Short mmCIF file of C-alpha atoms and ligand atoms in Angstrom, two decimals:
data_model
loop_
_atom_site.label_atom_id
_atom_site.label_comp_id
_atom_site.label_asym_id
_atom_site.label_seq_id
_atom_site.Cartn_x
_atom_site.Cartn_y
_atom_site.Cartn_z
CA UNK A 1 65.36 98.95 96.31
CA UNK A 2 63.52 96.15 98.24
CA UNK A 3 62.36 94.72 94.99
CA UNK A 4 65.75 94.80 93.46
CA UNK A 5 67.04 92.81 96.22
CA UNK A 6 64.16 90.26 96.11
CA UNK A 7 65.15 90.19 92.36
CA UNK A 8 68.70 88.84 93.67
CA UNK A 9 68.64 85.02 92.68
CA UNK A 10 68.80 82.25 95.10
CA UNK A 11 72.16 80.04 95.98
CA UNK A 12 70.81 77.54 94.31
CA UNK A 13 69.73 79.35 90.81
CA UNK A 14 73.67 80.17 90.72
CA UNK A 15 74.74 76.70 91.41
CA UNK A 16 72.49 75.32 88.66
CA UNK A 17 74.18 77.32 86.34
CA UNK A 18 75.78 74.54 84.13
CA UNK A 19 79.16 75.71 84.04
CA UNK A 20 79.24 75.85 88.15
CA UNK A 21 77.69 72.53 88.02
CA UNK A 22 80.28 71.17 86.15
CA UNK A 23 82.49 72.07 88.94
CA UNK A 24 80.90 69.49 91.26
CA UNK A 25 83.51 67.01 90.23
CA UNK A 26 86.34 69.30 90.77
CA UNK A 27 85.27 71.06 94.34
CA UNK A 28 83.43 69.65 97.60
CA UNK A 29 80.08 71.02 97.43
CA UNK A 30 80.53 73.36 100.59
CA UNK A 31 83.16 75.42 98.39
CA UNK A 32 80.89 75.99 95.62
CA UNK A 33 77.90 77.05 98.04
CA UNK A 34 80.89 79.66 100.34
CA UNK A 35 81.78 80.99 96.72
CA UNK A 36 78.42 81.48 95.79
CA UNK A 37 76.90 83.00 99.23
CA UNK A 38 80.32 85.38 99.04
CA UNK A 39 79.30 86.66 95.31
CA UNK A 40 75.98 87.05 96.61
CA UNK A 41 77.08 89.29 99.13
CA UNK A 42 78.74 91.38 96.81
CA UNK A 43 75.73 91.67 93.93
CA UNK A 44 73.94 93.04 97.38
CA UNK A 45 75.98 95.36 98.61
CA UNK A 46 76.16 96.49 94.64
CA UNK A 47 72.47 96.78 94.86
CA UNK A 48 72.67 98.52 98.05
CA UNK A 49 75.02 101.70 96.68
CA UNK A 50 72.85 101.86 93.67
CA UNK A 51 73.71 100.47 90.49
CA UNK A 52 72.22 98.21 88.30
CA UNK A 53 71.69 94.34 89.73
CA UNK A 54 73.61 91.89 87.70
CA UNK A 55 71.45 88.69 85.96
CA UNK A 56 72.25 84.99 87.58
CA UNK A 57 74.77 84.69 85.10
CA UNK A 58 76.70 87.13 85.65
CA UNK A 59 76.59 86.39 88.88
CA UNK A 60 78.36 83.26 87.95
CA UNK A 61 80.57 84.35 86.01
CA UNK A 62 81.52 86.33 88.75
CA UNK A 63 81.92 82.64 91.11
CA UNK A 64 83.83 81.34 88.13
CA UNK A 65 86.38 84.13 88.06
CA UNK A 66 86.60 83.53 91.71
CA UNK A 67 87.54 79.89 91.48
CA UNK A 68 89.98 80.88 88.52
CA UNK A 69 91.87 82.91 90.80
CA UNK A 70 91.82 80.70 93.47
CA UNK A 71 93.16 78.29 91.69
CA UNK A 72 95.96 80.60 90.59
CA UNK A 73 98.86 80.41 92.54
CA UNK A 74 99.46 83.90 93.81
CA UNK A 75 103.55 83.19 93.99
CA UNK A 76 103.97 82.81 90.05
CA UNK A 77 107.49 82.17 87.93
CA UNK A 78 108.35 86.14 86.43
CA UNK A 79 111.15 86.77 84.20
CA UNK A 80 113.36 89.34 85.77
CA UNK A 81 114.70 91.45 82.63
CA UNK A 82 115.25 94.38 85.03
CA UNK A 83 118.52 93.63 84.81
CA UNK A 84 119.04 93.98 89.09
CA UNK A 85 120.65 90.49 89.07
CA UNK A 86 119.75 90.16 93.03
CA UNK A 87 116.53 91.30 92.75
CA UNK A 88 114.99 91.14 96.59
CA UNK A 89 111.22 91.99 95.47
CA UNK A 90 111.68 89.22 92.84
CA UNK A 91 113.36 86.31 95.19
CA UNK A 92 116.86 87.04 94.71
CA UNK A 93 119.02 84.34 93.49
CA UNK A 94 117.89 81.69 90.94
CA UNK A 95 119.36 78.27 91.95
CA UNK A 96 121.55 76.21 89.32
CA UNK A 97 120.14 72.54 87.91
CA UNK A 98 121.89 70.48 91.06
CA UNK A 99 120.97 72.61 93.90
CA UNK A 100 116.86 72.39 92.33
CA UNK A 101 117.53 68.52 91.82
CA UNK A 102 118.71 68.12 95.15
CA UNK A 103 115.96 70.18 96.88
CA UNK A 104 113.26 67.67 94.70
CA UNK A 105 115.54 64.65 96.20
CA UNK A 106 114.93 65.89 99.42
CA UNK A 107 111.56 67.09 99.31
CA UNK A 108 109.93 64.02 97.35
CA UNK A 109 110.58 61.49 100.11
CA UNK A 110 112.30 60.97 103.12
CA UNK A 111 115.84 61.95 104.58
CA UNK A 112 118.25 61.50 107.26
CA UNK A 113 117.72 65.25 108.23
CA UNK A 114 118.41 64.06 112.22
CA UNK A 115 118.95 60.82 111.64
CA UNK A 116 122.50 59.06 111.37
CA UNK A 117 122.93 56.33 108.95
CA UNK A 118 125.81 55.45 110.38
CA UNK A 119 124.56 54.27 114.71
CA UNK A 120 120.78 53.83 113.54
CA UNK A 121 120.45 56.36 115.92
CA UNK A 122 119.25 60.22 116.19
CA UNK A 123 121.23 62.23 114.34
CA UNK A 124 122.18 66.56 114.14
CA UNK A 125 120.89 68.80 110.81
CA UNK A 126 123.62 70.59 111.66
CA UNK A 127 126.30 67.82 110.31
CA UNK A 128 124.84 68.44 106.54
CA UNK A 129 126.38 71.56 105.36
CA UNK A 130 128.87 71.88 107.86
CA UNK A 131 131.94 70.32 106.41
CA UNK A 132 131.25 71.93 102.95
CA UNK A 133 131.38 75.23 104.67
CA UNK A 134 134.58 74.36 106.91
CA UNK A 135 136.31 73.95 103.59
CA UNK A 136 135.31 76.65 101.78
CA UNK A 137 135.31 79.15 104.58
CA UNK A 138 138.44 77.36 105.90
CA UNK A 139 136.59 78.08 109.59
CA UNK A 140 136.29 75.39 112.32
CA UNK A 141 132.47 75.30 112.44
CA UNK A 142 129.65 76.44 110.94
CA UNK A 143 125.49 76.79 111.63
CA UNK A 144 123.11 77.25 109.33
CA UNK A 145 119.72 79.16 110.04
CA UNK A 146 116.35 80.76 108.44
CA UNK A 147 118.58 83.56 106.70
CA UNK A 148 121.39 86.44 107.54
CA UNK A 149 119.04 88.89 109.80
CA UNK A 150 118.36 85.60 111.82
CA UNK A 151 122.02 84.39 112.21
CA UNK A 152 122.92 88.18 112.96
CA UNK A 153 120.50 88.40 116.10
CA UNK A 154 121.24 84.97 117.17
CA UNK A 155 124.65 85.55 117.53
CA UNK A 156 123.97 88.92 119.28
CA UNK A 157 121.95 87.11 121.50
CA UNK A 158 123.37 83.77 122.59
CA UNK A 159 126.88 85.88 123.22
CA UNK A 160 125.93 89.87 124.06
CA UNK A 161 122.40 89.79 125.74
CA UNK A 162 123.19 92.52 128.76
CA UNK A 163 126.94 93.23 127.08
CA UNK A 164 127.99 95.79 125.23
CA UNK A 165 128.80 95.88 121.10
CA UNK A 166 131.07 98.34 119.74
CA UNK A 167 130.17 99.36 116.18
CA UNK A 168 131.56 101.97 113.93
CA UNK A 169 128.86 105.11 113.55
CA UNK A 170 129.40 104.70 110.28
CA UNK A 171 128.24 101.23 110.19
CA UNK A 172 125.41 101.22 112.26
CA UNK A 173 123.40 101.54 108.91
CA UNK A 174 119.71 100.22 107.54
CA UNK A 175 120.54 97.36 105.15
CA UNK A 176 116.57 97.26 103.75
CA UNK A 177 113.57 95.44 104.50
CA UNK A 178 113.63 96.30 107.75
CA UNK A 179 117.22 95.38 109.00
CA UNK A 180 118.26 98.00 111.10
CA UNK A 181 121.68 97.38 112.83
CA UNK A 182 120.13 99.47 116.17
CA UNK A 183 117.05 97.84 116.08
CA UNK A 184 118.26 94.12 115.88
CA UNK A 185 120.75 95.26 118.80
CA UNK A 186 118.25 95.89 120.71
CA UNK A 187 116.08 93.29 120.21
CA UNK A 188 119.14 90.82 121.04
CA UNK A 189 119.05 92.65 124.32
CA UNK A 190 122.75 93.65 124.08
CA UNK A 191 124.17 97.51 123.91
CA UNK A 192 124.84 99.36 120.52
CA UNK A 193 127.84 101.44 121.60
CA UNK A 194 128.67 103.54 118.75
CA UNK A 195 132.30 104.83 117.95
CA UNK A 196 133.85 107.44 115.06
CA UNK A 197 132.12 109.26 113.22
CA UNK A 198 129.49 108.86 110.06
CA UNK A 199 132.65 108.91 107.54
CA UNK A 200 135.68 108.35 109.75
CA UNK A 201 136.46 105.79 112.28
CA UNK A 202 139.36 104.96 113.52
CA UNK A 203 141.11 101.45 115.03
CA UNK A 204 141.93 103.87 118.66
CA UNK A 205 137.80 104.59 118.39
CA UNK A 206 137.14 100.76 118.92
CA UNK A 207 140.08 100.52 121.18
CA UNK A 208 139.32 103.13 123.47
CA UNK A 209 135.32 102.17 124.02
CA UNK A 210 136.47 98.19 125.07
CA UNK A 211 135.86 97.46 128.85
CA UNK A 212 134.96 94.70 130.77
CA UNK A 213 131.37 94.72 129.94
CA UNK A 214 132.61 94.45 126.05
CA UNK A 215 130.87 91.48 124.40
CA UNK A 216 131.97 91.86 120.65
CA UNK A 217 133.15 94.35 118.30
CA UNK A 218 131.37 94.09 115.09
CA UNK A 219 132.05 95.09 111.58
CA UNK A 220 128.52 95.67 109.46
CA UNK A 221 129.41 95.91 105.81
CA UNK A 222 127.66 98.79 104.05
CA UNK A 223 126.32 96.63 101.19
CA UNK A 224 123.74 98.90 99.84
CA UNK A 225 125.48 102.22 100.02
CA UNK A 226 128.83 103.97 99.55
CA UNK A 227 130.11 106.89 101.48
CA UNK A 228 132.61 109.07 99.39
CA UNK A 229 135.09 111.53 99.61
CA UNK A 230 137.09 112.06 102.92
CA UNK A 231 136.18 108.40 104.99
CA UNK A 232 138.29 105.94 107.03
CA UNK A 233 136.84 102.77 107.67
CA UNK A 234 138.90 100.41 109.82
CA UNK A 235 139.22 97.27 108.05
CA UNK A 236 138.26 93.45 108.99
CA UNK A 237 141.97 92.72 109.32
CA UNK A 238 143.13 95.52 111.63
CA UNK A 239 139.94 95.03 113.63
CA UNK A 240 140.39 91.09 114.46
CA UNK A 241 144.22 91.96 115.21
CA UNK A 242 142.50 94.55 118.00
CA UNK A 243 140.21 91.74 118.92
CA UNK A 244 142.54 89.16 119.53
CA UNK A 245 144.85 91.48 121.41
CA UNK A 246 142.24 92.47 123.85
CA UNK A 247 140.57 89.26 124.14
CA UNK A 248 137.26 90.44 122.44
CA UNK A 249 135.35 88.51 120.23
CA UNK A 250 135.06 89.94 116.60
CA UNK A 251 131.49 89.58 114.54
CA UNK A 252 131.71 90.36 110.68
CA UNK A 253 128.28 90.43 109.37
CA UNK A 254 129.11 90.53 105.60
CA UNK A 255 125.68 90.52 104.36
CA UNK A 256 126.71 88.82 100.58
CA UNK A 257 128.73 85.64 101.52
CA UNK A 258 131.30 86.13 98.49
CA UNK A 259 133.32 83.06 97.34
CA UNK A 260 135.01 84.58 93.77
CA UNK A 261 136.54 87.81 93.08
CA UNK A 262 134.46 90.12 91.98
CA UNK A 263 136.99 92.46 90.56
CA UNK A 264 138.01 89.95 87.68
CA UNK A 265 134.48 90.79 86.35
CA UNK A 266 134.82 94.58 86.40
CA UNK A 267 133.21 94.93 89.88
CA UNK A 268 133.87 96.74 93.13
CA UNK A 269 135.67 94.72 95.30
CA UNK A 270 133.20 92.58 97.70
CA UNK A 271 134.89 91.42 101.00
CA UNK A 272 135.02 87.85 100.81
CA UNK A 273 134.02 85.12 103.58
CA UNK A 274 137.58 82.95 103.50
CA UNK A 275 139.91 86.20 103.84
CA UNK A 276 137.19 87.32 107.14
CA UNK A 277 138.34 83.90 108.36
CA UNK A 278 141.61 84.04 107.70
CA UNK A 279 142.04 87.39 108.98
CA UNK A 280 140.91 85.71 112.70
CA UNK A 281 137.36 87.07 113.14
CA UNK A 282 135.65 84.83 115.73
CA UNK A 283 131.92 84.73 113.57
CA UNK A 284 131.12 85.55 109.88
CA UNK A 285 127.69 86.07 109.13
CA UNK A 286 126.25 85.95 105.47
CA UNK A 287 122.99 85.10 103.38
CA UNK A 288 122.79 82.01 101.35
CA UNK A 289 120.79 83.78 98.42
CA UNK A 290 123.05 86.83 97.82
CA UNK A 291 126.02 86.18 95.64
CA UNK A 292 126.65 82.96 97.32
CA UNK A 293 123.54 81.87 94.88
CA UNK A 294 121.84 79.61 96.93
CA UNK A 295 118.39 79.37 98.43
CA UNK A 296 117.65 81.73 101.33
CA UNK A 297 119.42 80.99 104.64
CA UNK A 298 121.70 82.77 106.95
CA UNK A 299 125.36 81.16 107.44
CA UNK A 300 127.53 81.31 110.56
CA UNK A 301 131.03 80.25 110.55
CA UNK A 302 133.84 80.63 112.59
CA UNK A 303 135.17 79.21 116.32
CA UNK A 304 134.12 76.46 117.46
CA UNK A 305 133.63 77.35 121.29
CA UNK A 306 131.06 80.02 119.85
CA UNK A 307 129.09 78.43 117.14
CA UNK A 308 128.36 75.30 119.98
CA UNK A 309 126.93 78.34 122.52
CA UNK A 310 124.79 79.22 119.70
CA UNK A 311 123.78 75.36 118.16
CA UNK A 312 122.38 75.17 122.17
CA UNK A 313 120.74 78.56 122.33
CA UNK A 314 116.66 78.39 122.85
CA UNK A 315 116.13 80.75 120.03
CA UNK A 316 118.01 77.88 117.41
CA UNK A 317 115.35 75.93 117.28
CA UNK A 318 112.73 78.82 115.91
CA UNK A 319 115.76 79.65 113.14
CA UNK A 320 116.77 76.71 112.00
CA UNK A 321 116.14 75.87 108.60
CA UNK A 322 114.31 73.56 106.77
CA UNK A 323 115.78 70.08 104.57
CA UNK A 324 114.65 71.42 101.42
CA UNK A 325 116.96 74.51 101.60
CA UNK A 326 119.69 72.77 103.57
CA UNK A 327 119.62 70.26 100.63
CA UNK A 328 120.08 73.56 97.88
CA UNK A 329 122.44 75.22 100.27
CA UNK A 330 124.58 72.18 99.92
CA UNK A 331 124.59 71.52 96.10
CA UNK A 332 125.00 75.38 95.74
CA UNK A 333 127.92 75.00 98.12
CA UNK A 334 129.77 72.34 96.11
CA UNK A 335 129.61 74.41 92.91
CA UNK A 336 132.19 76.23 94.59
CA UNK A 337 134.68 73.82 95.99
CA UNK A 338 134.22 71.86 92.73
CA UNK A 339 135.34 75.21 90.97
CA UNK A 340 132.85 75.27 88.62
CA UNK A 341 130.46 78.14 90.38
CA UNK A 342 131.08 80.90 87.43
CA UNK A 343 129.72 78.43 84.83
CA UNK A 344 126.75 76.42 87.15
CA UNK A 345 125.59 79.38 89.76
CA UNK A 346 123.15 81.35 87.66
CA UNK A 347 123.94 84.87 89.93
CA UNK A 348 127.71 84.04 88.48
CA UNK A 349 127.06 82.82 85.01
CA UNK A 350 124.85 86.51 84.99
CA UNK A 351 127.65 88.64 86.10
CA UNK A 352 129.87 86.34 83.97
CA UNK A 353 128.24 86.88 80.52
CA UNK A 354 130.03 88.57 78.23
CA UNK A 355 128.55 92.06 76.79
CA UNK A 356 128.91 90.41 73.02
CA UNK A 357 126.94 87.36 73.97
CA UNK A 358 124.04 90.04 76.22
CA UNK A 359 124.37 92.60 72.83
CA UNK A 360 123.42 89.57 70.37
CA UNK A 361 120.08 88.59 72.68
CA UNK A 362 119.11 92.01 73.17
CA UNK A 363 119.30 92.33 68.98
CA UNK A 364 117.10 89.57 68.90
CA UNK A 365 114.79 90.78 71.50
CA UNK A 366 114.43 94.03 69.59
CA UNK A 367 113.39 92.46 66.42
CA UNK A 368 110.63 90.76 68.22
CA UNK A 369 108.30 93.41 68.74
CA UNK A 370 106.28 95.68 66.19
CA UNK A 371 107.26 98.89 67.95
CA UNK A 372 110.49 101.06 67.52
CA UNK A 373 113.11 99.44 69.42
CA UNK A 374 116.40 99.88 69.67
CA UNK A 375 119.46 98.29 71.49
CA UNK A 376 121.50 100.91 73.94
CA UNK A 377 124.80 100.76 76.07
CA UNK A 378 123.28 100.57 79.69
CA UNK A 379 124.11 99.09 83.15
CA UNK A 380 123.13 96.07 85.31
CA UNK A 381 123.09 96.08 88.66
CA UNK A 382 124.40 93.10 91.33
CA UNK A 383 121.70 94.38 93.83
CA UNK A 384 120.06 92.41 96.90
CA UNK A 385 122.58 94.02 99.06
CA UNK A 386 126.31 93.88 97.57
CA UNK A 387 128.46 95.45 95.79
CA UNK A 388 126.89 99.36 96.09
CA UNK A 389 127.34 101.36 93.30
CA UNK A 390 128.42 98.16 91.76
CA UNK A 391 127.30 98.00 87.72
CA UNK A 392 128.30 96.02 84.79
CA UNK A 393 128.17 96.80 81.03
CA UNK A 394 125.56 95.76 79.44
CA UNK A 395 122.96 96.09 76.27
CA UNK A 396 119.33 97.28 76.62
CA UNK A 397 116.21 97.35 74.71
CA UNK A 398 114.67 100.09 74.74
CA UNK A 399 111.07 100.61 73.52
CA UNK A 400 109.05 103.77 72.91
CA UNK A 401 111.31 106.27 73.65
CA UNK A 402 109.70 109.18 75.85
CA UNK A 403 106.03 107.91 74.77
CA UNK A 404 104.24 107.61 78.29
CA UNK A 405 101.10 106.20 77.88
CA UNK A 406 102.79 103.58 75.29
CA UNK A 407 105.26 102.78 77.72
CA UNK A 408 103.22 102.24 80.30
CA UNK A 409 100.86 100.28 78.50
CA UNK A 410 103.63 98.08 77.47
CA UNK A 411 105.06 97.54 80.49
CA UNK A 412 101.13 96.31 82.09
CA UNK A 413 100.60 93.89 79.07
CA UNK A 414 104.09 92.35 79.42
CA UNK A 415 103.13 91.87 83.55
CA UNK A 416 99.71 89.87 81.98
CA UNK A 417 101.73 87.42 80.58
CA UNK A 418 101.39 84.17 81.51
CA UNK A 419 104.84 84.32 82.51
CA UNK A 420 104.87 87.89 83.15
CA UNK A 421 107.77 90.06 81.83
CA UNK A 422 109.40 92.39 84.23
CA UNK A 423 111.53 95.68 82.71
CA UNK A 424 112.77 98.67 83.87
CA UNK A 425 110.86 102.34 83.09
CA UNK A 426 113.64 105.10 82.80
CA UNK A 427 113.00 108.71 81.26
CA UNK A 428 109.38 107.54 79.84
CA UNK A 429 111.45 104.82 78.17
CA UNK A 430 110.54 100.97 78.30
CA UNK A 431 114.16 98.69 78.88
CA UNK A 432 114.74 95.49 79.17
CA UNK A 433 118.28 94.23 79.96
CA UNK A 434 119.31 90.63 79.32
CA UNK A 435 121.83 89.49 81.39
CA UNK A 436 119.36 89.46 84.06
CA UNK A 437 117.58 86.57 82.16
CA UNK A 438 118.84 83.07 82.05
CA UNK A 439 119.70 82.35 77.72
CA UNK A 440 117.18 79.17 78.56
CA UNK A 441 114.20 81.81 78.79
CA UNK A 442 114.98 83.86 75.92
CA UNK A 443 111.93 81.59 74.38
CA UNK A 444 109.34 83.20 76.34
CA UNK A 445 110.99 86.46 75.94
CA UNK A 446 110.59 86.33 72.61
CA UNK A 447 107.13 85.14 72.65
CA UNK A 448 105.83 87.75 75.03
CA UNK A 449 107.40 90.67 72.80
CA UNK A 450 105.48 88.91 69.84
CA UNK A 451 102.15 88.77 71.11
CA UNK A 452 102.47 92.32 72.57
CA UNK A 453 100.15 95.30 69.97
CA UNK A 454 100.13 98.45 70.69
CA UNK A 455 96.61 99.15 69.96
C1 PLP B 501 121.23 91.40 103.45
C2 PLP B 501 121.92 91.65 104.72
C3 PLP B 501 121.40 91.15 105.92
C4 PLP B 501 120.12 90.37 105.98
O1 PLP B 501 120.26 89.15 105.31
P1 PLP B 501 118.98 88.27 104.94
O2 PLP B 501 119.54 86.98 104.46
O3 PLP B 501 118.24 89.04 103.89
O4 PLP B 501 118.18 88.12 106.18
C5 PLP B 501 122.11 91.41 107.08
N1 PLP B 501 123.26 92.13 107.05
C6 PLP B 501 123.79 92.62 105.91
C7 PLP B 501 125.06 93.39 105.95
C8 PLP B 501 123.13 92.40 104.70
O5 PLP B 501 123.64 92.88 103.56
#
């Protein structure tokens, strides 16, 4: 053993190894030497449970597949053919051309982030997207922050710490990721007082638990589950009306932030953040990168007297977002008061996409590759928290019908990619569902299924 590890070569050996040495340009010469000394330490502790010591070269090669990973980013570009169009695990919503030109704007140089133009003077990131979200929300103010589970426990915070929040049983629900309506409760320090029942609440349940110690009632929307058969949910309207009667402020977190109907496109109906407002609720809470299509960031809008007790609140300033997103949020945001979201926000032009126009890619798809393929009715999801249960129509490929180790072979090399190629397994088969995939990457779709062999 002693004379296999005396056999081990020296850092220096490695580094003379041409191809590190060539290197030398690229990295400071401390790098090289830490990458060495760490494959070093490996080859020993190989040595050490017995096998067979590598030569200096393949000790390098070891160093150079090091630095090629290093020098991978770790965050890469994936095509999402799952066909979940909000696909959490796989960064939810792509952005459209102007909100991606606008974050480049605002990330290349310098901006007025808190700076105002007008006075010379110090200015407020809050001013940015506020009036775009006034109008489109038709609320009196709005805040921006990091994203929804932030805005939701700074409101609870700033405005219930040491109060009490009334919330249906029914509603007190995990949303995912580790957004649990109790558990953010009682991190913002106020009291989850739950009322009804796990299917049935009633507007006399919420009535009858309001005192004087009362800080909010709160409506959670289920977005990621559906509760059937004999339920009663009290809805946003009848709950404000309460609200206002008693004098009790009203909190809608509605997780999506929906601007267009989704039943005109065959889906579920998703509450949406104008008729919240309009109905009287005193905040709204929603996520930028649900269906609202933007980057990720958590929206607050509603009464002025409330979203200034929160713009002040100690905790702001560890939310707030950032000038690249606020400059997305904003180009995302005019989509929709321009009217033109279904054809510019990709999350819209994806549920938009007519099965004909999905049916002809998938054909194309399926010609691609040498295996058996064929192209099956199926269903795409919305996902990321909306619409549950809600699917679309759509055309699949499917590949390798009920042949496991195929499948999963398939489904590794199309991961390898260079722009790896995510589908769905179901029933040992191999599917991959277009409308999830922007028509501009059908290129590398294409290319992927070519170069894929089964052998
Ligand atoms: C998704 C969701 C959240 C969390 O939003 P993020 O932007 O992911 O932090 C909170 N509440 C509801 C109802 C949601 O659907």
């Amino acid at each position: 053993m002693t004379g296999e590890f005396r056999s081990l070569p020296s850092v220096d050996r490695v580094l003379s190894d041409e191809r590190i040495k060539s290197r030398e340009s690229v990295y400071p010469h401390e790098l090289l030497v830490s990458l060495v000394r760490e494959q070093l330490d490996s080859e020993r502790r190989r040595i050490a449970s017995g096998k067979k010591p590598h030569t200096a070269e393949e000790i390098a090669d070891g160093v150079l597949a090091n630095m090629g990973s290093l020098e991978k980013p770790s965050l890469r570009r994936v095509i999402n053919a799952t066909g979940v169009i909000l696909h959490t695990n796989l960064g939810r919503a792509p952005l459209s051309s102007e909100a991606i030109a606008a974050m480049e704007t605002a990330s290349r140089g310098y901006c007025n982030l808190e700076f105002s133009l007008e006075s010379g003077k110090r200015g407020s990131r809050d001013v940015h997207a506020e009036s775009l979200l006034c109008r489109l929300t038709g609320a009196e103010a709005a805040l921006v922050v990091n994203n929804n589970a932030a805005a939701v426990l700074l409101g609870l915070t700033a405005l219930a710490k040491r109060k009490e929040v009334i919330v249906s049983r029914g509603q007190a629900v995990e949303i995912g990721g580790g957004f649990r309506v109790p558990d953010v409760m009682r991190q913002s320090g106020a009291k989850l007082i739950e009322v009804g029942t796990t299917n049935c609440t009633y507007i006399a349940d919420y009535e009858q638990a309001i005192n004087d110690r009362t800080a909010a009632l709160l409506r959670v929307h289920s977005s990621n589950f559906k509760v059937v058969g004999f339920t009663n949910e009290v809805g946003i309207e009848e709950l404000a009306a309460l609200g206002k009667k008693s004098n009790v402020p009203v909190f809608d977190d509605l997780g999506s932030g929906c601007f267009l109907d989704t039943a005109k496109f065959g889906l579920a109906v998703e509450p949406m953040v104008p008729q919240s407002i309009a109905c009287g609720v005193t905040l709204a809470f929603f996520s930028g990168d649900k269906l609202l299509g933007g980057p990720q960031a958590g929206i607050i809008a509603g009464k002025k007297e409330y979203i200034d007790k929160l713009r002040r609140h100690p905790l702001m300033r560890a939310m707030r977002i950032d000038k690249v997103r606020l400059a997305g949020l904003s180009a995302t945001l005019l989509h929709y008061l321009k009217g033109e979201a279904e054809k510019k926000v990709p999350v819209w032009r994806m549920i938009a996409a007519p099965v004909a126009l999905i049916e002809s890619r998938a054909n194309q798809w399926a010609k691609a590759i040498v295996m058996q393929a064929e192209v099956v009715p199926g269903e795409s999801m919305v996902g990321g928290g909306s619409l549950p249960g809600g699917t679309l129509p759509t055309r699949l490929v499917a590949i390798g019908k009920g042949e496991q180790t195929l499948v999963q072979r398939l489904s590794q090399q199309l991961r390898r990619q260079e722009v790896p190629l995510i589908g769905r397994i179901e029933n040992d088969t191999f599917l991959l569902d277009p409308r999830s995939v922007l028509p501009e990457e059908d290129e590398i779709v294409l290319q992927a299924l070519r170069a894929f062999s089964p052998d």
